Amino acid sequence: MPVTYSEVAQWKAAPLGAAGDGLKTDVQVLERSRDVVEAQAVPDSWTGIARIVAEARRDGLVASMTTHLEGKTRLQRAMYDAESQVTAIESLVQDVQGQAAAQELTIGSDGTVTDARTPPTFDNRYEADEYRRSRTAQAQAIADDITTILGKAAAADMTIANAIPSGTVQDIDEYGTASPEVAEHWAGLTDAERRAIIEQQIQEMAEEYGIDMPTIEWQPESWESNGSWNESSGTVSLNEGLLDDPRLLHTVAHEMRHARQHEAAEDEGAFHWPWETDPFAEHEEDGITEEQAREWEENFNDYQSTGEPGVTFEDYFEQPVEEDARDGGREYLDGLTTAELERLLEESR
């Protein structure tokens, strides 16, 4: 979930720089160790099969160390980049809090701006209206600055998240991450704009998959799920409490992939006259095999839901339809650009 303003206001850049320095030291030590292994792991006196086997093992170890080095180096650079980003955020927070205090405006933990000044007495309603307009404009300017700060915070978060080596954080490996640019752009949108983008995304995916436009149901924040697909009603449900998190776009692609899975399973082996196009052909063109479609159908017929007695999270998580849907959601989120968000918003109008 995105961080709140009160959390961002406490951010400090210095620990990120220290973490970068620590990683830099680790990288230097590991580089020296790799070089020693590469140069000295196989004694010159070894010959024949023993040498061949030893060299193969050495080369494998060196390759593994190099991969680890590359990951640490990427993370080191990300820490330094995030340090610069958070330094800028610290300055912006200081400025906005100073402006708010000077104008007698208070900033809530969630970033909402409230007028704390007791209004004066006015001789007529025109003066009162002008005062209200002026105070509203001042509060809005502070609110806009806070939106900018939260966008930059989202970008800093994703700068680090995108540099974390594969195999370290399961959520990142399975669900993907938005780019820093996409995260910052998403933070600057209104909830209405985010809904419009998502609904356009669903419409375009439905057209691509050859299914009817689904019914879209927005569930309250208290709903115990990110999203779901109901095949019988053709409904995609989404948690509106997650609108501020670009990972909801993974959820959309994930649930629409379930719709595609059902469509492929239904089309696989479906009757058609010899002169008609095989309905499964469009799925094959997109890389879906008949074997996959049959596996999905079997999975849906014995679907494991965590709400059922005796079903573990692993039972649900490792199902073929869920693994495939996560792959689809991850690929969508990882490949998303700000230009695509802008296009979707424009097309929705």
Coordinates of C-alpha atoms in Angstrom, one line a residue:
M1 CA 0.0 0.0 0.0
P2 CA 1.2 3.6 -0.7
V3 CA 2.6 5.5 2.3
T4 CA 0.7 8.3 4.0
Y5 CA 1.8 11.9 4.3
S6 CA 2.6 11.5 8.0
E7 CA 4.9 8.6 7.2
V8 CA 6.6 10.5 4.3
A9 CA 7.1 13.5 6.6
Q10 CA 9.3 11.3 8.8
W11 CA 11.5 10.1 6.0
K12 CA 15.2 10.7 6.2
A13 CA 17.7 10.4 3.3
A14 CA 20.8 9.6 5.3
P15 CA 20.0 5.9 6.1
L16 CA 19.6 5.3 2.4
G17 CA 23.0 6.7 1.7
A18 CA 24.4 4.6 4.5
A19 CA 22.8 1.5 3.1
G20 CA 24.3 2.3 -0.3
D21 CA 27.7 2.7 1.2
G22 CA 27.3 -0.7 3.0
L23 CA 26.3 -2.3 -0.3
K24 CA 29.3 -0.7 -2.0
T25 CA 31.6 -2.3 0.5
D26 CA 29.9 -5.7 0.1
V27 CA 30.3 -5.4 -3.7
Q28 CA 34.0 -4.6 -3.4
V29 CA 34.6 -7.6 -1.0
L30 CA 32.6 -9.9 -3.2
E31 CA 34.4 -8.8 -6.4
R32 CA 37.8 -9.6 -4.8
S33 CA 36.5 -13.0 -3.7
R34 CA 35.2 -13.8 -7.1
D35 CA 38.5 -12.8 -8.7
V36 CA 40.4 -15.0 -6.3
V37 CA 38.1 -18.0 -7.0
E38 CA 38.4 -17.4 -10.8
A39 CA 42.2 -17.2 -10.6
Q40 CA 43.1 -19.7 -7.9
A41 CA 40.2 -22.2 -7.4
V42 CA 41.8 -24.8 -9.7
P43 CA 45.4 -25.6 -9.0
D44 CA 47.8 -25.6 -12.0
S45 CA 48.9 -29.1 -11.1
W46 CA 45.5 -30.6 -11.7
T47 CA 45.0 -32.3 -15.1
G48 CA 42.7 -34.5 -17.0
I49 CA 39.1 -35.2 -15.9
A50 CA 39.7 -33.8 -12.4
R51 CA 40.7 -30.4 -13.9
I52 CA 37.7 -30.4 -16.3
V53 CA 35.3 -31.1 -13.5
A54 CA 36.9 -28.5 -11.2
E55 CA 36.9 -25.9 -13.9
A56 CA 33.2 -26.5 -14.6
R57 CA 32.4 -26.1 -10.9
R58 CA 34.5 -23.0 -10.7
D59 CA 32.9 -21.4 -13.7
G60 CA 29.5 -22.1 -12.2
L61 CA 30.4 -20.6 -8.9
V62 CA 31.9 -17.5 -10.7
A63 CA 28.8 -17.1 -12.7
S64 CA 26.7 -17.3 -9.6
M65 CA 28.9 -14.7 -7.8
T66 CA 28.7 -12.4 -10.8
T67 CA 24.9 -12.6 -10.8
H68 CA 24.9 -11.8 -7.1
L69 CA 27.3 -8.9 -7.7
E70 CA 25.1 -7.5 -10.4
G71 CA 22.1 -7.6 -8.2
K72 CA 23.9 -5.9 -5.3
T73 CA 25.3 -3.3 -7.6
R74 CA 21.8 -2.4 -9.0
L75 CA 20.5 -2.2 -5.4
Q76 CA 23.4 0.0 -4.4
R77 CA 22.7 2.4 -7.2
A78 CA 19.0 2.4 -6.4
M79 CA 19.8 3.3 -2.7
Y80 CA 21.8 6.3 -3.9
D81 CA 19.1 7.3 -6.3
A82 CA 16.5 7.0 -3.6
E83 CA 18.7 9.0 -1.3
S84 CA 18.6 11.9 -3.7
Q85 CA 14.9 11.6 -4.1
V86 CA 14.2 11.5 -0.4
T87 CA 16.5 14.5 0.1
A88 CA 14.3 16.4 -2.3
I89 CA 11.2 15.1 -0.4
E90 CA 12.6 16.3 2.9
S91 CA 13.0 19.8 1.5
L92 CA 9.5 19.8 0.0
V93 CA 8.0 18.6 3.3
Q94 CA 9.8 21.3 5.2
D95 CA 8.6 24.0 2.8
V96 CA 5.0 22.8 2.7
Q97 CA 4.8 22.6 6.5
G98 CA 6.3 26.0 6.9
Q99 CA 3.7 27.5 4.4
A100 CA 0.8 25.7 6.1
A101 CA 1.9 27.0 9.5
A102 CA 2.3 30.6 8.2
Q103 CA -1.2 30.5 6.7
E104 CA -2.8 28.8 9.8
L105 CA -3.6 25.6 7.8
T106 CA -3.2 22.2 9.4
I107 CA -2.2 19.0 7.5
G108 CA -3.7 15.7 8.6
S109 CA -1.9 12.4 8.7
D110 CA -3.5 11.4 5.4
G111 CA -2.5 14.7 3.8
T112 CA -5.9 16.5 4.1
V113 CA -5.6 20.3 4.6
T114 CA -7.9 22.1 7.1
D115 CA -8.3 25.8 7.8
A116 CA -7.4 26.4 11.5
R117 CA -7.8 30.2 11.3
T118 CA -10.8 31.9 13.0
P119 CA -12.4 33.9 10.2
P120 CA -12.8 37.7 10.9
T121 CA -16.0 39.6 10.9
F122 CA -17.1 41.0 7.5
D123 CA -19.1 44.1 6.6
N124 CA -20.8 42.3 3.7
R125 CA -21.1 38.9 2.1
Y126 CA -18.9 39.9 -0.8
E127 CA -16.0 40.3 1.5
A128 CA -16.8 37.0 3.2
D129 CA -17.0 35.3 -0.2
E130 CA -13.7 36.7 -1.3
Y131 CA -12.1 35.6 2.0
R132 CA -13.4 32.0 1.6
R133 CA -12.2 31.9 -2.0
S134 CA -8.7 33.1 -0.9
R135 CA -8.5 30.6 1.9
T136 CA -9.7 27.8 -0.3
A137 CA -7.1 28.6 -2.9
Q138 CA -4.4 28.6 -0.2
A139 CA -5.5 25.3 1.1
Q140 CA -5.7 23.8 -2.4
A141 CA -2.1 25.0 -3.2
I142 CA -0.9 23.1 -0.1
A143 CA -2.9 20.1 -1.0
D144 CA -1.4 20.1 -4.5
D145 CA 2.1 20.3 -3.0
I146 CA 1.2 17.3 -0.8
T147 CA 0.1 15.3 -3.9
T148 CA 3.4 16.1 -5.5
I149 CA 5.3 14.9 -2.4
L150 CA 3.3 11.7 -2.3
G151 CA 4.0 11.1 -6.0
K152 CA 7.7 11.5 -5.4
A153 CA 7.5 9.2 -2.4
A154 CA 5.9 6.6 -4.6
A155 CA 8.6 6.9 -7.1
A156 CA 11.3 6.5 -4.4
D157 CA 9.6 3.4 -3.1
M158 CA 9.5 1.9 -6.6
T159 CA 13.1 2.9 -7.3
I160 CA 14.2 0.5 -4.6
A161 CA 11.5 -2.2 -5.3
N162 CA 12.5 -2.4 -8.9
A163 CA 16.2 -3.0 -8.0
I164 CA 15.6 -5.8 -5.5
P165 CA 17.1 -9.0 -6.9
S166 CA 14.8 -11.7 -8.1
G167 CA 14.2 -14.4 -5.5
T168 CA 14.5 -12.0 -2.6
V169 CA 10.9 -10.8 -2.1
Q170 CA 8.1 -13.2 -3.2
D171 CA 5.5 -10.5 -3.7
I172 CA 7.7 -8.6 -6.1
D173 CA 8.6 -11.8 -8.0
E174 CA 4.9 -12.9 -8.3
Y175 CA 3.0 -9.6 -8.7
G176 CA 5.6 -7.3 -10.4
T177 CA 6.2 -3.6 -9.7
A178 CA 5.2 -0.4 -11.3
S179 CA 8.1 1.7 -12.6
P180 CA 9.0 4.8 -10.6
E181 CA 7.5 7.0 -13.3
V182 CA 4.2 5.1 -13.4
A183 CA 3.9 5.1 -9.6
E184 CA 4.5 8.9 -9.5
H185 CA 2.0 9.4 -12.3
W186 CA -0.6 7.2 -10.6
A187 CA -0.3 9.1 -7.4
G188 CA -1.1 12.4 -9.1
L189 CA -4.4 11.1 -10.6
T190 CA -7.8 11.5 -9.0
D191 CA -9.8 8.5 -8.0
A192 CA -12.2 9.3 -10.8
E193 CA -9.4 9.3 -13.3
R194 CA -8.0 6.0 -11.9
R195 CA -11.5 4.4 -12.3
A196 CA -11.7 5.6 -15.8
I197 CA -8.3 4.1 -16.7
I198 CA -9.2 0.8 -15.1
E199 CA -12.6 0.6 -16.8
Q200 CA -11.0 1.4 -20.2
Q201 CA -8.3 -1.3 -19.5
I202 CA -11.1 -3.8 -18.9
Q203 CA -13.0 -2.8 -22.0
E204 CA -9.9 -3.2 -24.2
M205 CA -8.9 -6.5 -22.6
A206 CA -12.5 -7.8 -23.2
E207 CA -12.3 -6.8 -26.8
E208 CA -8.9 -8.5 -27.2
Y209 CA -10.1 -11.7 -25.5
G210 CA -13.3 -11.9 -27.6
I211 CA -15.6 -11.7 -24.6
D212 CA -18.5 -9.4 -23.7
M213 CA -17.8 -6.3 -21.8
P214 CA -18.0 -7.4 -18.1
T215 CA -20.0 -5.8 -15.4
I216 CA -17.7 -3.9 -13.2
E217 CA -18.5 -3.8 -9.5
W218 CA -16.5 -1.6 -7.1
Q219 CA -16.5 -3.1 -3.6
P220 CA -15.9 -1.2 -0.4
E221 CA -12.5 -1.0 1.3
S222 CA -13.7 -3.5 3.9
W223 CA -14.0 -6.2 1.2
E224 CA -11.6 -9.0 2.0
S225 CA -10.1 -9.3 -1.5
N226 CA -8.3 -7.2 -4.1
G227 CA -10.5 -8.5 -6.9
S228 CA -12.4 -11.4 -8.4
W229 CA -13.9 -12.7 -11.6
N230 CA -17.3 -14.3 -11.7
E231 CA -17.7 -16.4 -14.8
S232 CA -21.5 -17.1 -14.4
S233 CA -22.4 -13.4 -14.3
G234 CA -19.5 -12.0 -16.3
T235 CA -18.6 -9.7 -13.5
V236 CA -15.2 -8.3 -12.4
S237 CA -15.2 -7.0 -8.8
L238 CA -12.5 -4.7 -7.5
N239 CA -11.6 -3.2 -4.2
E240 CA -12.1 0.6 -4.4
G241 CA -9.9 1.0 -1.3
L242 CA -6.9 0.1 -3.4
L243 CA -7.4 2.8 -6.0
D244 CA -4.3 4.7 -4.8
D245 CA -2.1 1.7 -5.4
P246 CA -1.0 1.0 -9.0
R247 CA -0.8 -2.7 -8.1
L248 CA -4.5 -2.7 -8.6
L249 CA -3.7 -2.7 -12.3
H250 CA -2.1 -6.1 -11.8
T251 CA -5.3 -7.2 -10.2
V252 CA -7.3 -6.0 -13.2
A253 CA -5.1 -7.9 -15.6
H254 CA -5.1 -10.9 -13.3
E255 CA -8.9 -11.1 -13.1
M256 CA -9.4 -10.5 -16.9
R257 CA -6.9 -13.3 -17.5
H258 CA -9.3 -15.6 -15.6
A259 CA -12.0 -14.5 -18.1
R260 CA -9.6 -15.4 -20.9
Q261 CA -8.9 -18.8 -19.3
H262 CA -12.6 -19.6 -19.2
E263 CA -13.1 -18.5 -22.8
A264 CA -10.2 -20.7 -24.0
A265 CA -11.4 -23.7 -22.0
E266 CA -14.8 -23.3 -23.5
D267 CA -13.5 -22.9 -27.1
E268 CA -11.1 -25.9 -26.8
G269 CA -12.7 -28.8 -28.6
A270 CA -15.9 -26.8 -29.4
F271 CA -17.9 -28.0 -32.4
H272 CA -17.6 -26.0 -35.6
W273 CA -18.4 -26.8 -39.2
P274 CA -15.4 -27.6 -41.5
W275 CA -15.9 -24.3 -43.3
E276 CA -16.0 -22.3 -40.1
T277 CA -12.9 -21.0 -38.3
D278 CA -11.9 -23.0 -35.2
P279 CA -12.9 -20.8 -32.2
F280 CA -9.8 -21.9 -30.5
A281 CA -7.6 -20.4 -33.2
E282 CA -7.5 -17.0 -31.7
H283 CA -6.2 -18.4 -28.5
E284 CA -3.5 -20.3 -30.3
E285 CA -2.4 -17.1 -32.0
D286 CA -1.9 -15.7 -28.5
G287 CA 0.3 -18.6 -27.4
I288 CA -2.3 -20.6 -25.5
T289 CA -2.2 -24.3 -26.2
E290 CA -5.0 -26.9 -26.2
E291 CA -3.2 -28.7 -23.4
Q292 CA -3.2 -25.5 -21.3
A293 CA -6.9 -24.9 -21.9
R294 CA -7.7 -28.5 -20.9
E295 CA -5.6 -28.1 -17.7
W296 CA -7.5 -24.8 -16.9
E297 CA -10.8 -26.5 -17.4
E298 CA -9.9 -29.3 -15.0
N299 CA -8.6 -26.7 -12.5
F300 CA -11.9 -24.7 -12.7
N301 CA -13.9 -27.9 -12.2
D302 CA -11.9 -28.6 -9.0
Y303 CA -11.0 -25.0 -8.0
Q304 CA -9.4 -24.6 -4.5
S305 CA -10.7 -21.6 -2.7
T306 CA -9.2 -20.5 0.7
G307 CA -12.7 -20.1 2.0
E308 CA -13.3 -23.8 1.8
P309 CA -12.5 -26.1 4.7
G310 CA -9.1 -27.7 4.6
V311 CA -7.8 -25.6 1.7
T312 CA -4.5 -23.9 2.5
F313 CA -3.2 -20.7 0.9
E314 CA -0.6 -22.8 -1.0
D315 CA -3.4 -25.0 -2.4
Y316 CA -5.0 -21.8 -3.8
F317 CA -1.8 -20.1 -4.8
E318 CA -0.2 -22.9 -6.8
Q319 CA -3.2 -23.7 -9.0
P320 CA -2.4 -23.5 -12.7
V321 CA -5.1 -20.9 -13.4
E322 CA -3.7 -18.7 -10.5
E323 CA -0.1 -19.1 -11.6
D324 CA -1.0 -18.1 -15.2
A325 CA -3.2 -15.2 -14.0
R326 CA -0.3 -13.9 -11.8
D327 CA 2.0 -14.1 -14.8
G328 CA -0.4 -12.1 -16.9
G329 CA -0.8 -9.4 -14.2
R330 CA 2.9 -9.2 -13.5
E331 CA 3.7 -8.8 -17.2
Y332 CA 1.1 -6.1 -17.5
L333 CA 2.3 -4.1 -14.5
D334 CA 6.0 -4.5 -15.3
G335 CA 5.5 -3.3 -18.9
L336 CA 3.2 -0.4 -18.1
T337 CA 4.3 3.1 -19.1
T338 CA 3.0 6.6 -18.3
A339 CA 2.2 7.0 -22.0
E340 CA -0.1 4.0 -21.8
L341 CA -1.9 5.4 -18.7
E342 CA -2.4 8.7 -20.6
R343 CA -3.7 6.9 -23.6
L344 CA -6.2 4.9 -21.5
L345 CA -7.4 8.0 -19.8
E346 CA -7.8 9.8 -23.1
E347 CA -9.7 6.8 -24.7
S348 CA -12.0 6.7 -21.7
R349 CA -13.3 10.2 -22.4

